[in-house]
Coordinates of C-alpha atoms in Angstrom, one line a residue:
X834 CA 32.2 13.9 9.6
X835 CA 28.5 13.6 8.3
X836 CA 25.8 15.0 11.1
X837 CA 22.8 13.4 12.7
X838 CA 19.8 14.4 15.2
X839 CA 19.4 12.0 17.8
X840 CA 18.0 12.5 21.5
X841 CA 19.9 13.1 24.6
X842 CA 18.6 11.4 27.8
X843 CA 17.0 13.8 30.5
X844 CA 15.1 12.1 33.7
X845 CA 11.8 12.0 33.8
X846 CA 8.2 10.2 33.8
X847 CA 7.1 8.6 30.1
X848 CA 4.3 11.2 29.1
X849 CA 5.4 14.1 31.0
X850 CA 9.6 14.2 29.8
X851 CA 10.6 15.6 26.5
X852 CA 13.6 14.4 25.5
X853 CA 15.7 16.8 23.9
X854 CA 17.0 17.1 20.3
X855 CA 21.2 16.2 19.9
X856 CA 23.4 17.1 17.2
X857 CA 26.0 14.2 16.7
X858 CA 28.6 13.0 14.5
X859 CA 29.0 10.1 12.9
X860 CA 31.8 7.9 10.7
X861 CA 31.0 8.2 7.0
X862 CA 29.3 4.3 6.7
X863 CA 31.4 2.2 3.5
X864 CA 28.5 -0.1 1.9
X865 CA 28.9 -4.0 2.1
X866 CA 28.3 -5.7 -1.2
X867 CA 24.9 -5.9 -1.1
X868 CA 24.4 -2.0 0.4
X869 CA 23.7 1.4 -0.4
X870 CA 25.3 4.5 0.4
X871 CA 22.5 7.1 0.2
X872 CA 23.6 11.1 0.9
X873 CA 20.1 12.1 2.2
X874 CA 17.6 15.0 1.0
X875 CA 14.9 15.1 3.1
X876 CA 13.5 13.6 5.8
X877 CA 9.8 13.3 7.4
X878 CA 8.4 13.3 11.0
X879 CA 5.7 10.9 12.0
X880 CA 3.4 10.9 15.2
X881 CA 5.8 8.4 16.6
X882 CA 9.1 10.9 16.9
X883 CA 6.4 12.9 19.2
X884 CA 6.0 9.8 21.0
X885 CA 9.6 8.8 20.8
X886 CA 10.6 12.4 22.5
X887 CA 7.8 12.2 25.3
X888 CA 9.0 8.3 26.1
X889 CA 5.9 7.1 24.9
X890 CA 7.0 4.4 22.5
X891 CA 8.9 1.2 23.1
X892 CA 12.3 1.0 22.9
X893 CA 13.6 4.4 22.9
X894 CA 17.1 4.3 22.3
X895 CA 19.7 7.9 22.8
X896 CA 22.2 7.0 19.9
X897 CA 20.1 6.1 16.9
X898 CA 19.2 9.0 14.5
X899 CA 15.3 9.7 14.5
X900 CA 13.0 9.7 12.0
X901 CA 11.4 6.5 9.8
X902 CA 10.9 8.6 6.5
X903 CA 14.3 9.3 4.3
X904 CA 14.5 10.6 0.0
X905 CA 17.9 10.6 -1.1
X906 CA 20.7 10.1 -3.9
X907 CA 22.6 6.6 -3.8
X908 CA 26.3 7.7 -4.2
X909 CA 28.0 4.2 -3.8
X910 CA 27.0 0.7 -3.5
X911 CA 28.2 -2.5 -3.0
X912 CA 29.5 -4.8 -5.7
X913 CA 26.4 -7.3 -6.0
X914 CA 24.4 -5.9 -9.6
X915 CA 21.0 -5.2 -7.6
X916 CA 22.9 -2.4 -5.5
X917 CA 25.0 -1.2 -8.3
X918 CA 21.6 -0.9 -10.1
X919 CA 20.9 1.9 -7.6
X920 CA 23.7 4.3 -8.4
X921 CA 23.0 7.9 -8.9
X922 CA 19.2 7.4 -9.0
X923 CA 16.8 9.0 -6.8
X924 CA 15.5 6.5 -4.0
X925 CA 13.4 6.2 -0.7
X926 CA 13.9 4.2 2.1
X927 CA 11.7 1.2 3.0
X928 CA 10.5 3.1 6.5
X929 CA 10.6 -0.9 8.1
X930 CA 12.4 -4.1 8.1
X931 CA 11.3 -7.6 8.8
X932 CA 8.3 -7.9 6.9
X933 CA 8.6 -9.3 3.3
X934 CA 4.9 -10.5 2.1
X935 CA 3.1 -12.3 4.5
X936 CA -0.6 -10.5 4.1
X937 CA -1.6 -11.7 8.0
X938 CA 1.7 -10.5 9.8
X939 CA 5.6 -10.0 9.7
X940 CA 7.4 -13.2 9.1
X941 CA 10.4 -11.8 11.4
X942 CA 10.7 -9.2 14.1
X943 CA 9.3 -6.2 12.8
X944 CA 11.1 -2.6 13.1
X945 CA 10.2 0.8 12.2
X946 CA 13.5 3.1 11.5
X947 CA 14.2 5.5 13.7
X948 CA 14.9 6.3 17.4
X949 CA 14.4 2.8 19.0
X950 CA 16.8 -0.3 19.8
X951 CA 15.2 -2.4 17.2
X952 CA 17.2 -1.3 14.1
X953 CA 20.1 1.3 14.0
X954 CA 18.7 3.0 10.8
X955 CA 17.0 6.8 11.1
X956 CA 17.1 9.1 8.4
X957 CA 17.3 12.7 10.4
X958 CA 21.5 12.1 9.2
X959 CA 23.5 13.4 6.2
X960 CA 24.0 9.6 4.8
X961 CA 22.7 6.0 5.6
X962 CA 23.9 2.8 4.4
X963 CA 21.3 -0.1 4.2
X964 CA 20.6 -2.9 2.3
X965 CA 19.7 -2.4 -1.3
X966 CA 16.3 -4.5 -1.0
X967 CA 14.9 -2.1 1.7
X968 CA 15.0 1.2 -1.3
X969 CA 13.1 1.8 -4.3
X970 CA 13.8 4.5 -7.0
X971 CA 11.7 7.1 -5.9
X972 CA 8.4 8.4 -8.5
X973 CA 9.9 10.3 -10.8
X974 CA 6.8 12.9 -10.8
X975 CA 7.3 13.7 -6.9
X976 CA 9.5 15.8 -5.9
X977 CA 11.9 15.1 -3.2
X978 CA 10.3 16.7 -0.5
X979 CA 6.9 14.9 -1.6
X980 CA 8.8 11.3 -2.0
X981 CA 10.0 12.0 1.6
X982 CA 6.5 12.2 2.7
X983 CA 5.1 9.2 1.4
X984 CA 6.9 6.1 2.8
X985 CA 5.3 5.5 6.1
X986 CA 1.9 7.2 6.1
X987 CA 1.7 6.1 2.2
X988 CA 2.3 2.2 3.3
X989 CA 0.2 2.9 6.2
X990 CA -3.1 3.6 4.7
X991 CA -2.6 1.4 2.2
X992 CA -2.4 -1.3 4.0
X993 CA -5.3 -0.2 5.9
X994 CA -7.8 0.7 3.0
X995 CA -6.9 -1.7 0.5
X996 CA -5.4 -4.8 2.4
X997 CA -7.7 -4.7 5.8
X998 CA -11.0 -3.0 5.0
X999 CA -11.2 -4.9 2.2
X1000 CA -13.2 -2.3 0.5
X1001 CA -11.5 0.0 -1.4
X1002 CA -13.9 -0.2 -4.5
X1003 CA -15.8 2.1 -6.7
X1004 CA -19.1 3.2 -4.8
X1005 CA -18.0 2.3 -1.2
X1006 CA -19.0 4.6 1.7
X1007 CA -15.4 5.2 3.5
X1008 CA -15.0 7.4 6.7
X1009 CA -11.1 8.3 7.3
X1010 CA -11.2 10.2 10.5
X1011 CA -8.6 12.9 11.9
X1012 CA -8.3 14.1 8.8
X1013 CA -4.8 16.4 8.0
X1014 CA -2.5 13.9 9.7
X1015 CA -0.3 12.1 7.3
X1016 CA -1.8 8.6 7.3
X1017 CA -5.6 10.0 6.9
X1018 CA -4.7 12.0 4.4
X1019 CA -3.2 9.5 2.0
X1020 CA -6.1 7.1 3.1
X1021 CA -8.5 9.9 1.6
X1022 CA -6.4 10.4 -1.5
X1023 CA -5.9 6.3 -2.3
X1024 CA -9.3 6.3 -1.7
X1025 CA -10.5 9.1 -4.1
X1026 CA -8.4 7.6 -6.6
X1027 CA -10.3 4.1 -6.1
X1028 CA -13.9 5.8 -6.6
X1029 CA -14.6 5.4 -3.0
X1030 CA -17.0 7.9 -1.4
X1031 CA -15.0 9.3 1.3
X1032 CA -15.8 11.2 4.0
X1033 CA -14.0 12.9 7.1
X1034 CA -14.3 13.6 10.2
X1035 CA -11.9 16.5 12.0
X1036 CA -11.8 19.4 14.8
X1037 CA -11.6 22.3 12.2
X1038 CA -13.5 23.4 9.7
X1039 CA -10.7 24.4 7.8
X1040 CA -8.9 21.0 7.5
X1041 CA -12.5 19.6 6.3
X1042 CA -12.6 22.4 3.5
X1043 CA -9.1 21.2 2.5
X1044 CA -10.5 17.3 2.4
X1045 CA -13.0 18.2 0.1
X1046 CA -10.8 20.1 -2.0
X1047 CA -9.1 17.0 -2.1
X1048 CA -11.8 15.0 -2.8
X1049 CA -13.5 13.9 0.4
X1050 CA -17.8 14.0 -0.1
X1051 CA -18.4 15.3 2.9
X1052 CA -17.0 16.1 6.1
X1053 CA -18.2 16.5 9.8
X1054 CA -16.7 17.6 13.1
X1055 CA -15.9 15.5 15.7
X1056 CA -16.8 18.0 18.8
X1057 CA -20.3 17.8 17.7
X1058 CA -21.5 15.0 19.8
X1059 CA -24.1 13.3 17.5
X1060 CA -21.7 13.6 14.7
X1061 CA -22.6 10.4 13.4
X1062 CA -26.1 11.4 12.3
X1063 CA -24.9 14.4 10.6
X1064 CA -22.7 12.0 8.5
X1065 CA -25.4 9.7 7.9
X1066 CA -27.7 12.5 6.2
X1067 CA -24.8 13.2 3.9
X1068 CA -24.5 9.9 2.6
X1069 CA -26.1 8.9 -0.6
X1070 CA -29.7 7.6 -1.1
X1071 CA -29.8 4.0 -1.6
X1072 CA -26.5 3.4 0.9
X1073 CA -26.6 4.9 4.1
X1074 CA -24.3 3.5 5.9
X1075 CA -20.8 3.7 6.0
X1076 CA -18.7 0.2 4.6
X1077 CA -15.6 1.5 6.2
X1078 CA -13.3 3.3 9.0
X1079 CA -9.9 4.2 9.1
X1080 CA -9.5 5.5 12.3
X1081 CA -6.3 6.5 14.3
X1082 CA -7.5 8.1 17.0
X1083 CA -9.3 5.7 18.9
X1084 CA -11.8 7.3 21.8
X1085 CA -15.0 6.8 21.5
X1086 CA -15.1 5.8 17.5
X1087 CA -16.4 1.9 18.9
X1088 CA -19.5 3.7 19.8
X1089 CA -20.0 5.5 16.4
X1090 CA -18.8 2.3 14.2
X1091 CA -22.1 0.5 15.7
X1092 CA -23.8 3.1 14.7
X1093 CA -22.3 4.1 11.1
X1094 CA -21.6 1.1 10.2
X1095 CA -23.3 -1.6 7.8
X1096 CA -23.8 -5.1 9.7
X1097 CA -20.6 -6.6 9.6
X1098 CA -18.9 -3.6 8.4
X1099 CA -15.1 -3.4 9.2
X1100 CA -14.1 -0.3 11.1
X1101 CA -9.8 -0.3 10.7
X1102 CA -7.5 0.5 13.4
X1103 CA -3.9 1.8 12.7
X1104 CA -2.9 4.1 15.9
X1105 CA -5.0 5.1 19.4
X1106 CA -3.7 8.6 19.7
X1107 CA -6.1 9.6 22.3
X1108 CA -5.8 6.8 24.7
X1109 CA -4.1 3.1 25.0
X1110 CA -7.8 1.5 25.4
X1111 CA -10.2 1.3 23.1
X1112 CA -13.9 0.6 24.7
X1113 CA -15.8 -1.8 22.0
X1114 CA -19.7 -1.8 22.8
X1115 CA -21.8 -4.9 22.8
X1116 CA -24.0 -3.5 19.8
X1117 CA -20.5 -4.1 17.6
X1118 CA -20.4 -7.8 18.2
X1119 CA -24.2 -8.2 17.8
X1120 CA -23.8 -6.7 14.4
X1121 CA -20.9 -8.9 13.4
X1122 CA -18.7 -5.5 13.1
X1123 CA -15.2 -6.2 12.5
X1124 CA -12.4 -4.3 14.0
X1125 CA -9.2 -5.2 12.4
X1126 CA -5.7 -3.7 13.6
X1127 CA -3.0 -2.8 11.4
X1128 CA 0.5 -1.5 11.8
X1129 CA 2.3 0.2 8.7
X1130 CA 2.7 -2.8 6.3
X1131 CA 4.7 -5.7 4.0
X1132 CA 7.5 -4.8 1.5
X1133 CA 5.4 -6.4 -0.9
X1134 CA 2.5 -3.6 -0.2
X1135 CA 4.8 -0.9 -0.1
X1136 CA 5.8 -2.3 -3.7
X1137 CA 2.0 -2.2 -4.6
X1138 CA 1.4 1.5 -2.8
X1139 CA 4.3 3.2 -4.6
X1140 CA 3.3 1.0 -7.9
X1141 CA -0.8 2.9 -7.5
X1142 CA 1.3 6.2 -6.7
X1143 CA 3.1 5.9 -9.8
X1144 CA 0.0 4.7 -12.1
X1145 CA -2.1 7.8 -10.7
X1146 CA 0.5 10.5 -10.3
X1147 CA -0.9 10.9 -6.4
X1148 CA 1.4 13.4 -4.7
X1149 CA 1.1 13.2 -0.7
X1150 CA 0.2 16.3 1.2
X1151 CA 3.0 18.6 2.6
X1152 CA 2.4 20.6 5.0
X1153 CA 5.5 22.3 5.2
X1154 CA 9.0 21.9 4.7
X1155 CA 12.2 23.5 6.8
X1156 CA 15.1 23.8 4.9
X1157 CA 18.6 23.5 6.6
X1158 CA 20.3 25.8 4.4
X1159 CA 19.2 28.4 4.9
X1160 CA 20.0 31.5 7.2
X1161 CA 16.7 32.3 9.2
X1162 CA 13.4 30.0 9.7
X1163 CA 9.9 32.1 8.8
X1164 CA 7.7 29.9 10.7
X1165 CA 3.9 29.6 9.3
X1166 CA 5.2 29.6 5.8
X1167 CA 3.7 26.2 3.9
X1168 CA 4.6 25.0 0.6
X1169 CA 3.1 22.7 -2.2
X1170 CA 5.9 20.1 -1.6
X1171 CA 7.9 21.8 -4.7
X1172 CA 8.6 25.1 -2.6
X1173 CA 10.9 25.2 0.6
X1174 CA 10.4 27.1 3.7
X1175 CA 13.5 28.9 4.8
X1176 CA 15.0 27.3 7.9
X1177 CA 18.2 27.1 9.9
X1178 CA 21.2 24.9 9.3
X1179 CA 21.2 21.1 11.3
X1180 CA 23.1 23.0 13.9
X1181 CA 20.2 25.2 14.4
X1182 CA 18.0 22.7 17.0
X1183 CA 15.4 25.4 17.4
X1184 CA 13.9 25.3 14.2
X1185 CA 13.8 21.4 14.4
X1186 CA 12.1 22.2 17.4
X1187 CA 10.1 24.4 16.2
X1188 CA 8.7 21.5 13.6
X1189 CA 7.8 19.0 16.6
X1190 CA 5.9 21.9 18.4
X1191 CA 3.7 21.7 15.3
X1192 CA 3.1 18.2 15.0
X1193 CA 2.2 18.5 18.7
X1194 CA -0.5 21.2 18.4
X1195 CA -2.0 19.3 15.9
X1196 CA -1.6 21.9 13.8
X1197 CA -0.3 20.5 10.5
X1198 CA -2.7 19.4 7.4
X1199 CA -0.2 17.5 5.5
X1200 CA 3.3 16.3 6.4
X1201 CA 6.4 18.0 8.2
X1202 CA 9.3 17.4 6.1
X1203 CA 13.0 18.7 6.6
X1204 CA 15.5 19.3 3.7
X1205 CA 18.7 17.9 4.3
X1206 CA 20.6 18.4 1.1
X1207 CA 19.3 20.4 -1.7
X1208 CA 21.4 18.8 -4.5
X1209 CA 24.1 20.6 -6.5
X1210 CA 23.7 23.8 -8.1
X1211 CA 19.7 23.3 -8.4
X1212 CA 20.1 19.9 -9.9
X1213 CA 16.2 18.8 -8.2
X1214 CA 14.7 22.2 -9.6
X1215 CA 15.9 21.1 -13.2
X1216 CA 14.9 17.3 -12.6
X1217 CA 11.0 19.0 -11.5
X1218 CA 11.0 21.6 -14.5
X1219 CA 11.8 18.6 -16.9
X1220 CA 9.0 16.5 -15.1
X1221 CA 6.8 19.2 -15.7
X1222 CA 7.4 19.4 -19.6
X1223 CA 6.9 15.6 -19.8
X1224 CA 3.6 15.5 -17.8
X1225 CA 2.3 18.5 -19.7
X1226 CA 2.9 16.8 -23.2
X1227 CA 1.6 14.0 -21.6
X1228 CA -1.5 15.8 -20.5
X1229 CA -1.7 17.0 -24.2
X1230 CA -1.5 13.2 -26.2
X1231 CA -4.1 12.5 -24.0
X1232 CA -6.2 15.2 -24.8
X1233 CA -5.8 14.9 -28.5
X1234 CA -6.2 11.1 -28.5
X1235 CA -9.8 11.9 -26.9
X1236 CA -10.8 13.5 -29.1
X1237 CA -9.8 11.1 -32.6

């Protein structure tokens, strides 16, 4: 019988338990006309399995697999024509359900995959059967370790930069903060790719160096406690100010919007890692700041996000990737996304362990991805290589055409 990772119930305060990791079993799922039938690749972890494990999110359920973010290969469907359109081809899962366009809020109940009573859909199993409208075929150019990666941060801060800041134009002043989680990091490179000044704020010098490789203006560090005025000095003359924040952290970032911040500037909120409260000064409301909140996004903006992703090659940021098949996990090894760290089997809890402990310390600059299934003798290696001959002829039209 196909294998999934759910959690096993332990007692034990919300914040201070840590729910163990179970290995189950379950019945090989036969898709309903309009369904799916997706053996799964890879899969991603999110700051909300952390919080899912330590009792900190709503709804924690012990039978559901974990895990919101799912790349795979559709090896049955349903009779209807838009599932049969599906077969064989390389898909991702919509990481949500309830939410079809509606740019204010979900029409319906909304539900993240994974973990929680709301929907019985996580993609840390061997197959998942779902409804052909909540997959799309996956970007051809990413690899299946990047297309696992994407989904939920991707739809995230796109929703966030583009839909609620409102200012995801050429010549902007953005600040992303927390920069090497998942979300920040695709809000800096959809941002890049808009012609956005972006800047960053982070803990380590290191994960600002890696920003601006990526892109980012500037960067400054958040334990320096007049921050904000070493961020100001690096934006450019003419426009000092800063049009707008992504944050996910939460703290004390009220404080430094009123202060970075054009009057009536939008500072974006799409997570409070740090704390469930977030204190809002006075001098926010006299200058007309608005603070917007946002929670992952529409079906209709992931269309959009993976439609961008596509135009503009982006590839998200992996940070490392532990592959199942393998006899023995080298921990610390990270990968471009095309490249696999060797890892345990499913069976083998402690590696997948071993993955959470790094999204806990913080650690990561990119996203944790496990590899499920690698395909049949190489088939995704031969799928990239080909990629690579296509985008590198590509690469060479263009070139030539430049210069007639």
């Amino acid at each position: 019988m196909p294998k999934a990772i759910t959690i096993s119930h332990v007692e034990g305060k919300p914040g201070q338990v840590y729910y163990p990791l179970s290995l189950t079993q379950v019945p090989l799922p036969t898709p309903k006309e309009d369904e799916v039938l997706i053996r799964l690749t890879h899969a991603a972890l999110n700051h909300r399995d952390l919080f899912i494990r330590q009792a900190l999110y709503p709804g924690v359920t012990f039978d559901v697999p974990l895990l919101a973010d799912g790349h795979g290969i559709v090896v049955s469907t349903g009779l209807a024509s838009h599932a049969k359109a599906f077969l064989d081809k390389r898909v991702i899962l919509c990481p949500g359900v309830g939410w079809e366009s509606d740019p204010i809020a979900p029409e319906k109940r909304y539900a993240i995959l994974g973990g929680t009573k709301a929907t019985p859909v996580g993609t840390l199993q061997e197959y998942v059967c779902v409804p052909a409208d909540e997959v799309e075929e996956s970007p051809k150019h990413l690899s299946p370790a990047e297309a696992a990666a994407l989904p939920l941060t991707g739809l995230t801060a796109w929703r966030a930069l583009v839909t609620k800041s409102g200012n995801a134009e050429k010549g902007r002043n953005i600040l992303v903060t927390g920069i090497g989680g998942g979300v920040a990091l695709m809000a800096l490179i959809f941002g890049v790719s808009k012609e956005c000044n972006v800047y960053v704020s982070s803990g380590s010098q290191e994960k600002i160096d890696k920003a601006m490789e990526l892109g980012a203006k500037g960067g400054v560090s958040y334990k320096d406690e007049k921050w904000e005025k070493t961020l100001t000095a690096m934006l450019p003359e003419g426009r000092k100010y800063v049009d707008a924040i992504i944050d996910g952290a939460g703290g004390n970032i009220g404080e430094k919007a009123a202060k970075l911040l054009k009057p009536g500037g939008v500072l974006v909120i799409y997570g409070l890692t740090t704390s469930p409260i977030l204190p809002i000064p006075i001098s926010c409301i006299l200058k007309n700041i608005d603070i917007r909140g946002t929670t992952m996004g529409s079906r209709a903006e992931f269309r959009a996000m993976l439609a961008f992703v596509r135009a503009s090659r982006i590839r998200p940021v992996v940070d490392r990737v532990v592959n199942p098949t393998a006899a023995a996990a080298k921990p610390g090894k990270r990968t471009s996304g095309d490249e696999e760290e060797e890892g345990g089997q499913l069976e083998d809890l402690a590696t997948l362990d071993a993955l959470w402990d790094v999204m806990k310390s913080g650690r990561q600059f990119g996203k944790l991805v496990i590899a499920i299934w690698e395909g049949e003798k190489g088939q995704f290696a031969e799928e990239a290589a080909q990629q690579d001959v296509a985008q590198s002829q590509e690469g060479v039209v263009r070139e030539v055409g430049s210069k007639l």
